[in-house]
Short mmCIF file of C-alpha atoms and ligand atoms in Angstrom, two decimals:
data_model
loop_
_atom_site.label_atom_id
_atom_site.label_comp_id
_atom_site.label_asym_id
_atom_site.label_seq_id
_atom_site.Cartn_x
_atom_site.Cartn_y
_atom_site.Cartn_z
CA MET J 1 99.65 138.03 11.13
CA HIS J 2 100.62 134.24 10.90
CA PRO J 3 104.36 134.03 12.06
CA VAL J 4 106.75 131.96 10.13
CA VAL J 5 106.94 128.60 9.93
CA ARG J 6 110.99 127.85 8.64
CA SER J 7 111.36 124.74 6.51
CA VAL J 8 112.81 121.97 7.99
CA ALA J 9 116.33 122.77 5.67
CA ALA J 10 116.53 125.79 7.43
CA VAL J 11 115.62 124.84 11.17
CA SER J 12 118.31 121.62 11.14
CA LEU J 13 121.01 124.32 9.64
CA LEU J 14 120.07 127.01 12.30
CA LEU J 15 120.25 124.11 15.11
CA THR J 16 123.42 123.11 14.34
CA LEU J 17 124.52 126.86 14.51
CA GLY J 18 122.97 126.90 18.10
CA ALA J 19 121.08 129.67 19.43
CA GLY J 20 118.68 131.84 17.42
CA VAL J 21 116.50 128.88 15.97
CA LEU J 22 112.63 129.66 16.82
CA GLY J 23 111.42 133.18 17.40
CA PRO J 24 108.21 134.10 19.07
CA GLY J 25 105.58 131.76 17.65
CA ASP J 26 107.90 129.66 15.08
CA THR J 27 107.52 126.33 15.46
CA ASP J 28 109.64 122.93 14.35
CA PRO J 29 107.88 120.86 11.83
CA VAL J 30 109.98 117.79 12.39
CA MET J 31 109.36 118.08 15.86
CA VAL J 32 105.29 118.76 15.28
CA ALA J 33 105.37 115.92 13.03
CA ARG J 34 107.23 113.36 15.42
CA ILE J 35 104.58 114.48 18.30
CA ARG J 36 101.53 114.29 16.23
CA THR J 37 102.73 110.65 15.14
CA GLU J 38 103.55 109.34 18.58
CA GLY J 39 99.83 111.28 20.42
CA LEU J 40 97.94 110.71 17.71
CA GLN J 41 98.97 107.17 16.40
CA ARG J 42 100.82 105.45 19.06
CA SER J 43 98.57 107.04 22.05
CA ARG J 44 98.44 105.62 25.37
CA VAL J 45 96.80 108.16 26.99
CA MET J 46 93.47 106.07 27.50
CA GLU J 47 95.68 104.00 29.47
CA TYR J 48 96.39 106.77 31.66
CA GLU J 49 92.99 107.58 32.08
CA SER J 50 91.28 104.34 31.99
CA TYR J 51 93.87 102.49 34.60
CA ILE J 52 93.49 106.25 36.90
CA ALA J 53 90.05 106.41 36.97
CA ASP J 54 89.15 102.32 36.91
CA VAL J 55 91.92 100.92 38.90
CA LEU J 56 92.99 103.86 41.13
CA GLY J 57 89.65 105.28 41.53
CA ALA J 58 88.48 108.72 43.40
CA ARG J 59 91.46 110.20 45.09
CA LEU J 60 90.14 112.55 47.58
CA THR J 61 93.15 114.75 49.11
CA LEU J 62 95.03 113.27 52.10
CA SER J 63 93.45 109.51 51.85
CA ASP J 64 94.32 106.08 51.62
CA ASP J 65 93.06 106.10 48.07
CA MET J 66 95.09 109.13 47.36
CA ALA J 67 97.98 107.93 48.68
CA ARG J 68 97.88 104.65 46.56
CA ALA J 69 97.56 106.37 43.76
CA GLN J 70 99.94 109.10 44.47
CA ASP J 71 102.92 105.85 44.66
CA TRP J 72 101.57 105.00 41.33
CA ALA J 73 101.99 108.13 39.59
CA LEU J 74 105.61 108.57 40.93
CA ALA J 75 106.55 105.11 40.02
CA GLU J 76 104.90 105.70 36.57
CA MET J 77 106.93 109.16 36.25
CA ARG J 78 110.09 106.98 37.04
CA ARG J 79 109.10 104.28 34.18
CA LEU J 80 109.05 107.19 31.90
CA GLY J 81 112.59 108.46 32.85
CA LEU J 82 111.41 111.65 34.50
CA ALA J 83 114.20 113.27 36.32
CA ASN J 84 113.90 114.53 39.66
CA VAL J 85 110.48 112.64 40.42
CA ALA J 86 109.35 114.13 44.11
CA ALA J 87 106.36 114.28 46.37
CA GLU J 88 106.52 117.83 48.15
CA PRO J 89 104.30 118.47 50.92
CA PHE J 90 102.74 121.44 51.18
CA MET J 91 100.48 121.75 54.05
CA ASP J 92 98.73 120.06 57.11
CA PHE J 93 95.99 118.24 55.74
CA GLY J 94 94.29 116.55 59.00
CA GLN J 95 93.78 112.84 59.31
CA ARG J 96 93.16 110.79 56.22
CA TRP J 97 89.76 110.45 55.30
CA ASP J 98 88.41 107.09 53.29
CA ASN J 99 84.99 106.07 52.85
CA GLU J 100 85.13 102.05 53.13
CA TYR J 101 80.98 101.63 52.95
CA VAL J 102 77.85 103.30 52.48
CA SER J 103 74.00 101.66 52.31
CA VAL J 104 71.30 103.47 52.42
CA HIS J 105 67.75 101.94 52.08
CA MET J 106 63.84 103.30 52.69
CA LEU J 107 62.28 100.24 54.24
CA ALA J 108 58.84 101.85 55.05
CA PRO J 109 56.32 102.75 53.88
CA ASP J 110 57.72 101.22 50.55
CA TYR J 111 60.95 99.23 50.36
CA SER J 112 63.56 101.05 47.88
CA PRO J 113 67.19 100.98 48.02
CA MET J 114 68.55 104.63 47.64
CA VAL J 115 71.57 106.15 46.11
CA GLY J 116 73.71 108.25 48.74
CA TYR J 117 77.59 108.89 49.22
CA PRO J 118 78.90 110.56 52.77
CA ILE J 119 79.89 113.57 52.79
CA ALA J 120 83.95 114.18 53.01
CA HIS J 121 85.44 114.28 56.55
CA THR J 122 82.53 113.06 58.22
CA ARG J 123 82.03 110.03 60.97
CA GLY J 124 80.15 107.34 59.91
CA THR J 125 77.16 105.83 61.58
CA ASP J 126 77.33 103.46 65.01
CA GLY J 127 76.87 99.92 62.80
CA THR J 128 73.99 100.19 61.18
CA VAL J 129 70.95 102.62 62.04
CA THR J 130 67.15 102.24 61.24
CA ALA J 131 65.60 105.29 61.72
CA GLU J 132 62.34 107.30 61.79
CA ALA J 133 62.88 110.32 58.93
CA VAL J 134 61.86 113.70 59.84
CA ILE J 135 62.59 116.83 57.98
CA VAL J 136 64.08 119.73 60.21
CA GLU J 137 64.25 123.66 58.81
CA PRO J 138 65.60 125.31 61.78
CA GLN J 139 67.07 128.86 60.63
CA THR J 140 67.02 130.36 64.35
CA GLU J 141 68.41 129.90 68.10
CA ALA J 142 64.61 129.67 69.03
CA ASP J 143 64.17 126.93 66.30
CA LEU J 144 66.77 124.91 67.31
CA GLU J 145 65.05 125.39 71.07
CA ALA J 146 62.11 124.24 70.10
CA LEU J 147 63.77 120.90 68.59
CA ARG J 148 65.51 120.16 71.81
CA GLY J 149 64.52 116.64 73.13
CA THR J 150 62.69 115.49 69.81
CA LEU J 151 65.61 114.24 67.44
CA ARG J 152 67.52 110.95 69.21
CA GLY J 153 67.71 108.43 67.06
CA LYS J 154 66.31 109.94 64.03
CA ALA J 155 67.05 110.67 60.18
CA VAL J 156 67.19 114.35 59.56
CA LEU J 157 66.83 115.57 56.08
CA VAL J 158 68.02 118.95 56.55
CA THR J 159 67.88 119.90 52.90
CA PRO J 160 64.58 121.18 51.07
CA PRO J 161 63.36 118.92 47.97
CA ALA J 162 66.28 119.23 45.09
CA VAL J 163 65.33 121.34 41.97
CA VAL J 164 65.72 119.16 39.34
CA ASP J 165 67.15 120.50 36.11
CA LEU J 166 65.93 118.31 33.17
CA THR J 167 67.29 120.87 30.28
CA SER J 168 70.78 118.33 30.37
CA LEU J 169 68.50 115.08 31.02
CA VAL J 170 68.80 113.50 27.70
CA ASN J 171 71.94 114.64 25.89
CA GLY J 172 73.62 116.48 28.20
CA VAL J 173 75.16 120.15 27.69
CA PRO J 174 76.25 120.08 23.85
CA ARG J 175 79.08 120.49 22.77
CA ARG J 176 80.55 124.35 22.16
CA THR J 177 78.78 125.79 18.69
CA ASP J 178 80.48 127.92 16.13
CA ALA J 179 78.91 131.00 17.23
CA GLU J 180 79.96 130.38 21.37
CA LEU J 181 83.51 130.01 19.75
CA GLU J 182 83.41 133.17 18.11
CA ALA J 183 82.05 134.88 21.39
CA LEU J 184 85.22 133.61 23.20
CA GLU J 185 87.68 135.15 20.45
CA ARG J 186 85.43 138.39 20.43
CA VAL J 187 87.41 140.98 22.81
CA VAL J 188 86.08 141.85 26.15
CA ILE J 189 87.13 144.87 27.45
CA THR J 190 87.18 144.25 31.54
CA PRO J 191 84.54 147.28 32.96
CA PRO J 192 85.67 148.82 36.45
CA ARG J 193 83.81 146.54 39.39
CA PRO J 194 81.48 148.26 41.08
CA THR J 195 81.70 148.26 44.74
CA PRO J 196 79.59 145.52 46.33
CA ALA J 197 76.87 145.94 48.33
CA ARG J 198 77.11 145.19 52.47
CA THR J 199 75.14 142.24 52.92
CA VAL J 200 74.28 142.56 56.96
CA ARG J 201 73.28 138.89 58.29
CA ASN J 202 70.84 138.30 60.49
CA PRO J 203 72.38 137.07 64.01
CA LEU J 204 69.55 135.33 64.68
CA LEU J 205 70.11 132.86 62.11
CA VAL J 206 72.44 129.92 63.32
CA SER J 207 75.11 128.58 60.77
CA ASN J 208 75.20 124.73 59.22
CA GLU J 209 78.01 124.15 61.68
CA GLN J 210 75.33 125.11 64.54
CA LYS J 211 73.07 123.10 63.40
CA LEU J 212 74.98 120.26 63.22
CA ARG J 213 76.61 120.29 66.55
CA PHE J 214 72.95 120.87 67.53
CA TYR J 215 71.79 117.66 66.00
CA GLN J 216 74.82 115.57 67.32
CA ALA J 217 74.37 116.74 71.28
CA GLU J 218 70.52 115.78 70.59
CA GLY J 219 71.89 112.30 69.46
CA VAL J 220 70.87 112.53 65.62
CA ALA J 221 71.26 109.05 64.01
CA VAL J 222 72.49 110.80 60.80
CA VAL J 223 71.83 113.86 58.65
CA LEU J 224 70.41 113.44 55.01
CA GLN J 225 70.84 116.28 52.39
CA SER J 226 70.46 116.24 48.59
CA GLU J 227 71.83 119.34 46.62
CA SER J 228 73.02 118.23 43.36
CA GLY J 229 69.72 119.06 41.11
CA TRP J 230 70.51 116.32 38.38
CA LEU J 231 68.64 112.97 38.61
CA GLY J 232 70.60 110.39 39.58
CA ALA J 233 73.57 112.53 40.93
CA VAL J 234 75.36 113.16 44.44
CA ARG J 235 77.73 116.22 45.10
CA GLY J 236 80.62 115.09 46.83
CA PHE J 237 81.91 117.97 49.12
CA SER J 238 83.62 118.34 52.69
CA ARG J 239 81.13 118.63 56.17
CA PRO J 240 80.75 122.45 56.83
CA GLY J 241 83.94 124.06 58.94
CA SER J 242 86.03 121.42 57.81
CA ARG J 243 88.93 123.75 56.40
CA ALA J 244 88.61 125.61 59.88
CA ASP J 245 89.56 122.63 62.00
CA THR J 246 91.81 121.47 59.51
CA TRP J 247 90.12 118.29 58.38
CA SER J 248 90.15 116.74 61.74
CA ARG J 249 88.62 113.51 63.02
CA ALA J 250 87.77 115.67 66.26
CA GLY J 251 85.90 118.18 63.77
CA ALA J 252 84.11 115.23 62.41
CA GLU J 253 83.06 113.66 65.54
CA ALA J 254 81.53 116.63 66.58
CA MET J 255 78.89 116.16 64.17
CA PRO J 256 76.35 113.28 63.11
CA PRO J 257 77.24 111.29 60.17
CA ILE J 258 76.27 113.25 56.95
CA VAL J 259 75.04 111.41 53.81
CA ALA J 260 74.12 113.28 50.26
CA ILE J 261 70.94 111.38 48.39
CA THR J 262 70.29 111.71 44.75
CA PRO J 263 67.50 113.95 44.13
CA GLU J 264 64.79 111.42 43.50
CA HIS J 265 65.54 109.21 46.56
CA TYR J 266 65.79 112.05 48.64
CA ASN J 267 62.49 114.11 47.33
CA ARG J 268 60.48 111.15 47.30
CA MET J 269 60.70 111.04 50.98
CA HIS J 270 60.33 114.02 51.54
CA ARG J 271 56.80 114.11 49.81
CA ILE J 272 55.79 111.35 51.59
CA LEU J 273 56.62 112.94 54.89
CA ARG J 274 54.54 116.36 53.89
CA ARG J 275 51.88 113.65 53.75
CA GLY J 276 51.94 113.32 57.39
CA ILE J 277 52.87 109.25 56.34
CA PRO J 278 56.35 107.97 58.50
CA VAL J 279 59.08 106.86 56.91
CA ARG J 280 61.56 104.41 58.05
CA VAL J 281 65.18 104.33 56.60
CA GLU J 282 68.36 101.91 57.16
CA VAL J 283 71.79 103.75 56.70
CA THR J 284 75.26 101.97 57.23
CA VAL J 285 78.05 104.25 56.79
CA ARG J 286 81.72 103.23 57.44
CA ASN J 287 84.95 106.10 57.58
CA ARG J 288 88.39 105.28 58.34
CA PHE J 289 90.45 108.24 59.68
CA GLY J 290 94.12 108.22 59.87
CA ALA J 291 96.08 108.02 62.84
CA ALA J 292 97.41 111.39 62.80
CA PRO J 293 98.13 114.57 61.18
CA GLU J 294 99.92 114.86 58.01
CA GLN J 295 100.81 117.06 55.34
CA ALA J 296 99.41 116.92 51.50
CA MET J 297 101.53 116.53 48.43
CA ASN J 298 101.85 117.68 45.45
CA LEU J 299 104.11 115.55 42.53
CA VAL J 300 106.49 116.77 40.20
CA GLY J 301 108.72 115.15 37.67
CA GLU J 302 110.95 116.55 35.08
CA ILE J 303 112.84 116.31 31.65
CA PRO J 304 116.22 118.79 32.25
CA GLY J 305 116.84 121.14 30.12
CA SER J 306 120.22 121.45 28.36
CA ASP J 307 121.72 125.24 27.61
CA LEU J 308 118.88 126.77 29.36
CA ARG J 309 118.16 124.34 32.17
CA ASP J 310 117.74 126.57 35.07
CA GLU J 311 114.77 127.82 33.03
CA VAL J 312 111.46 125.85 33.37
CA VAL J 313 108.15 125.22 31.39
CA MET J 314 105.16 123.78 33.21
CA LEU J 315 102.47 121.84 32.80
CA GLY J 316 100.00 120.29 35.22
CA ALA J 317 96.69 119.32 36.41
CA HIS J 318 94.84 118.11 39.68
CA PHE J 319 95.25 114.82 40.71
CA ASP J 320 92.41 114.87 43.39
CA THR J 321 89.46 114.43 43.10
CA TRP J 322 85.68 114.33 45.20
CA HIS J 323 85.32 111.68 46.46
CA GLY J 324 81.97 110.24 45.25
CA SER J 325 83.35 108.56 41.74
CA PRO J 326 86.66 107.96 39.89
CA ASN J 327 86.18 111.79 38.23
CA ALA J 328 87.28 110.56 34.66
CA SER J 329 86.47 114.31 33.58
CA ASP J 330 87.53 116.16 36.68
CA ASN J 331 90.42 115.65 36.72
CA THR J 332 91.33 112.21 35.93
CA SER J 333 91.33 113.56 32.31
CA GLY J 334 93.68 116.23 32.68
CA VAL J 335 96.40 114.33 34.70
CA ALA J 336 95.89 111.65 31.53
CA VAL J 337 96.74 114.31 29.40
CA ALA J 338 99.62 115.39 31.92
CA LEU J 339 101.49 112.38 31.84
CA GLU J 340 100.65 111.40 27.94
CA ALA J 341 102.31 114.80 26.93
CA MET J 342 105.17 113.79 29.07
CA ARG J 343 105.59 110.36 27.62
CA ILE J 344 105.06 111.72 24.07
CA LEU J 345 108.32 114.19 25.00
CA LYS J 346 110.05 110.98 26.04
CA ALA J 347 109.29 109.03 23.05
CA VAL J 348 110.11 111.51 20.36
CA GLY J 349 113.53 112.00 21.99
CA ALA J 350 113.11 115.82 22.81
CA LYS J 351 116.28 117.32 24.17
CA PRO J 352 114.55 120.54 25.33
CA ARG J 353 116.83 123.41 26.06
CA ARG J 354 114.52 124.46 29.06
CA THR J 355 113.56 122.00 31.63
CA ILE J 356 109.64 120.43 31.26
CA ARG J 357 108.34 120.07 34.25
CA VAL J 358 104.78 118.32 34.88
CA ALA J 359 102.87 118.59 38.22
CA LEU J 360 99.90 116.99 39.45
CA TRP J 361 98.52 119.18 42.20
CA ALA J 362 96.46 118.06 45.43
CA GLY J 363 93.73 119.79 47.34
CA GLU J 364 92.67 121.64 44.29
CA GLU J 365 89.16 120.79 45.40
CA GLN J 366 89.07 122.26 48.62
CA GLY J 367 90.58 125.61 47.11
CA LEU J 368 93.26 125.24 45.08
CA PHE J 369 95.47 124.60 47.94
CA GLY J 370 98.53 123.07 46.48
CA SER J 371 99.39 124.62 43.89
CA LEU J 372 98.98 128.27 45.61
CA ALA J 373 101.68 126.71 48.28
CA TYR J 374 103.76 125.56 45.30
CA VAL J 375 103.86 129.20 43.98
CA ARG J 376 104.20 130.83 47.11
CA GLN J 377 107.38 127.95 48.04
CA HIS J 378 109.02 128.12 44.97
CA PHE J 379 108.06 131.39 43.22
CA GLY J 380 107.13 133.84 46.08
CA ARG J 381 104.88 137.34 45.60
CA VAL J 382 100.97 135.42 45.28
CA GLY J 383 97.64 136.67 46.79
CA ASP J 384 98.21 137.64 50.01
CA SER J 385 101.51 137.04 50.44
CA LEU J 386 104.38 139.57 50.73
CA ALA J 387 107.29 137.44 50.25
CA PRO J 388 109.68 138.68 47.17
CA PRO J 389 109.60 136.99 44.23
CA THR J 390 112.57 134.17 44.04
CA THR J 391 115.28 133.79 41.23
CA ALA J 392 113.15 130.74 40.07
CA HIS J 393 110.59 133.43 39.40
CA ALA J 394 112.11 135.15 36.61
CA ARG J 395 112.86 131.77 35.15
CA LEU J 396 109.67 130.23 34.34
CA SER J 397 108.27 130.38 30.99
CA ALA J 398 105.02 129.35 30.85
CA TYR J 399 102.73 126.96 33.27
CA PHE J 400 99.82 125.33 31.02
CA ASN J 401 97.06 123.59 32.89
CA GLN J 402 93.99 121.61 32.28
CA ASP J 403 90.65 121.35 34.28
CA TYR J 404 87.78 122.50 32.66
CA GLY J 405 86.41 118.69 31.86
CA ALA J 406 87.69 116.06 29.14
CA GLY J 407 86.74 117.92 25.84
CA GLN J 408 89.39 118.79 23.22
CA TYR J 409 91.17 122.02 23.09
CA ARG J 410 89.80 124.31 20.25
CA GLY J 411 92.31 127.21 21.45
CA ILE J 412 93.88 128.81 24.04
CA TYR J 413 92.94 131.69 26.45
CA LEU J 414 95.53 134.55 26.96
CA GLN J 415 94.17 134.89 30.18
CA GLY J 416 94.77 138.88 29.80
CA ASN J 417 98.22 138.35 28.98
CA GLU J 418 98.34 140.34 25.20
CA ALA J 419 102.02 139.82 24.98
CA ALA J 420 101.82 136.54 24.68
CA ARG J 421 99.43 136.45 21.78
CA THR J 422 102.08 135.74 18.84
CA MET J 423 103.62 132.81 20.51
CA LEU J 424 100.42 131.31 21.64
CA THR J 425 99.24 132.00 18.27
CA GLY J 426 101.88 130.73 16.48
CA TRP J 427 102.51 127.36 17.89
CA MET J 428 98.83 126.37 17.39
CA GLN J 429 98.90 126.60 13.56
CA PRO J 430 100.14 122.89 13.02
CA PHE J 431 97.05 121.90 15.02
CA ARG J 432 94.53 124.06 13.12
CA ASP J 433 93.38 120.88 11.05
CA LEU J 434 92.48 119.16 14.88
CA GLY J 435 90.45 122.33 15.70
CA MET J 436 92.41 124.59 17.44
CA THR J 437 92.06 127.59 15.90
CA MET J 438 90.58 130.32 18.73
CA VAL J 439 92.89 132.53 20.55
CA SER J 440 90.61 134.26 23.62
CA ASN J 441 91.71 137.18 25.67
CA GLN J 442 89.45 136.19 28.13
CA SER J 443 90.29 134.55 31.42
CA LEU J 444 89.44 131.54 33.56
CA GLY J 445 89.23 131.25 37.27
CA SER J 446 88.86 128.35 39.32
CA THR J 447 91.78 126.33 38.98
CA ASP J 448 95.64 125.76 39.04
CA HIS J 449 96.73 128.31 36.95
CA VAL J 450 95.10 131.01 39.10
CA ALA J 451 98.04 130.99 41.48
CA PHE J 452 100.66 131.53 38.75
CA ASP J 453 98.69 134.13 37.05
CA GLU J 454 98.14 136.09 40.42
CA ALA J 455 102.03 135.68 41.09
CA GLY J 456 102.51 137.78 37.83
CA LEU J 457 104.09 134.25 36.03
CA PRO J 458 103.09 133.33 32.77
CA GLY J 459 100.03 130.60 33.30
CA GLY J 460 97.13 129.74 31.62
CA GLN J 461 94.33 126.96 30.53
CA PHE J 462 93.47 125.78 26.97
CA LEU J 463 89.98 126.53 25.38
CA GLN J 464 88.10 123.16 25.62
CA ASP J 465 85.11 121.85 24.09
CA ARG J 466 83.00 120.76 26.49
CA ILE J 467 81.58 116.46 26.33
CA PRO J 468 77.84 115.69 27.26
CA GLY J 469 77.45 113.60 30.06
CA THR J 470 80.24 114.55 32.37
CA GLY J 471 79.65 116.09 35.69
CA GLY J 472 82.74 116.82 37.83
CA HIS J 473 82.30 116.96 41.58
CA THR J 474 79.09 114.50 41.37
CA ASN J 475 79.38 110.04 41.69
CA LEU J 476 78.29 110.64 37.83
CA ASP J 477 81.39 111.50 36.34
CA PRO J 478 82.27 108.14 34.70
CA LEU J 479 84.90 107.04 32.12
CA GLU J 480 81.80 106.02 29.55
CA ALA J 481 81.66 109.70 28.12
CA ILE J 482 85.17 110.44 28.11
CA VAL J 483 85.90 110.66 23.88
CA PRO J 484 89.56 109.10 23.47
CA GLU J 485 90.20 111.09 20.25
CA ASP J 486 89.46 114.64 21.97
CA LEU J 487 92.15 113.65 24.69
CA MET J 488 94.81 112.28 22.15
CA LYS J 489 94.52 115.36 20.21
CA ASN J 490 94.72 117.76 23.84
CA ALA J 491 97.91 115.34 24.78
CA THR J 492 99.69 116.08 21.59
CA ILE J 493 98.89 119.70 21.40
CA MET J 494 100.16 120.26 24.76
CA ALA J 495 103.39 118.40 24.00
CA SER J 496 103.83 120.60 20.74
CA TYR J 497 103.14 123.84 22.97
CA VAL J 498 105.05 122.84 25.97
CA TYR J 499 107.98 121.85 23.30
CA HIS J 500 107.86 125.41 21.93
CA ALA J 501 107.73 127.03 24.92
CA ALA J 502 110.90 124.74 26.36
CA MET J 503 112.68 125.70 22.98
CA ALA J 504 111.94 129.20 22.08
CA ASP J 505 114.88 131.74 22.30
CA GLU J 506 112.57 133.70 24.21
CA ARG J 507 110.90 133.05 27.34
CA GLY J 508 107.35 133.01 27.69
CA PRO J 509 106.68 136.94 28.30
CA SER J 510 104.90 137.98 31.57
CA LYS J 511 101.63 140.34 31.61
CA ALA J 512 102.41 143.66 30.72
ZN1 ZN K 601 88.89 119.90 38.37
#
């Protein structure tokens, strides 16, 4: 059953009367029209997308790059006229880390420049190093012992040749088909989880961290690896053990520099070495560390509510990225949509009943740390925390997140919250012509709404189309792959959902 969309006259009459305006899923056609015009005819979303991706660039949590970007975002929120704009520190995140410079070449048996990026929170090389490359594949302590005394000054190749997936090479992953969307809408009944089989770790095996410390003690010049599986792509992650030692400089200096190389360049060296022909490489990496440990920060800003100002509707996206590219899709696109949704709401003169708060998270890529800490701090009761729910817990109406690429919204995930179906379906009606038609009872994980969901708060993600050619967490997540119309639609839909959540008579229902 479709909820009633009341006529303009009835809505204006009711507005003058005050309460009792918008039932569950009802929309205000006047505001919908304004939001659509602002978001689709006067969009600024690509200005945000391009400025953040092109000018600010990659934004590793707690880096000089991120600090610069966060300063810009705070200033932009103030320019938009948001209230209570603030940076909220949430946890120690070690010392700042930035890559200043990287250069990787094969010198022999043939000259070839190579594409590589240092792994985050690693040290740099001692100047420019020229080194013999060798393949090392130790599994046990005995294997390490056998290598003792053989690795000084070497460049060690530590991963097996990368297996390349060619299926997405030409056109990338296609957009979702109608059949796929229908499958997402089908009701899924979750079967009970089987008890996982116990895995027993072979005590003789050595961990990656042990191996890396051994290489450092043995005087290895640089560690080379390749794990992406896509041609031209390098995955950027943190060094092993960095979470445990809080991304510290000391942890970085206990290991050699680690550089990830594209599969085609890495595999070529591997094949030559397997022939018994020597390979010489030249590598320069300069990484910068902050002087002392600092806290990472989330950013927030608000449009204050009116009669229900103590109640809050939130929207957000993670502002942090891995360091190998500006990450135009993951998650510059989510940030651009969140900022543009706030701009639209200010531009149309929205006077929400509930407070609307935007959050730009940090620490997402390392483990959803920013949103998790925020929910613990502000709402209590999440995951392993036994903290009682705070007063604010009962006053959060909804949290809307974007972090599944830059594809347009095709619907919304209920995240198992059947009670919210009427509201979330109703708010979709004015956007059916933009392709926003699906309600899926399925759930998504792996991003910032999870902490809300686990705390029993109504939080979720829109159901997004895929865009060929974007690869989060790699060096290949370029602005060229972003489709402006998709982001324009998303910001418009986001603004309308947030607005109606802030205006509805009732708060968004929590999961039964
Ligand atoms: Zn992401």
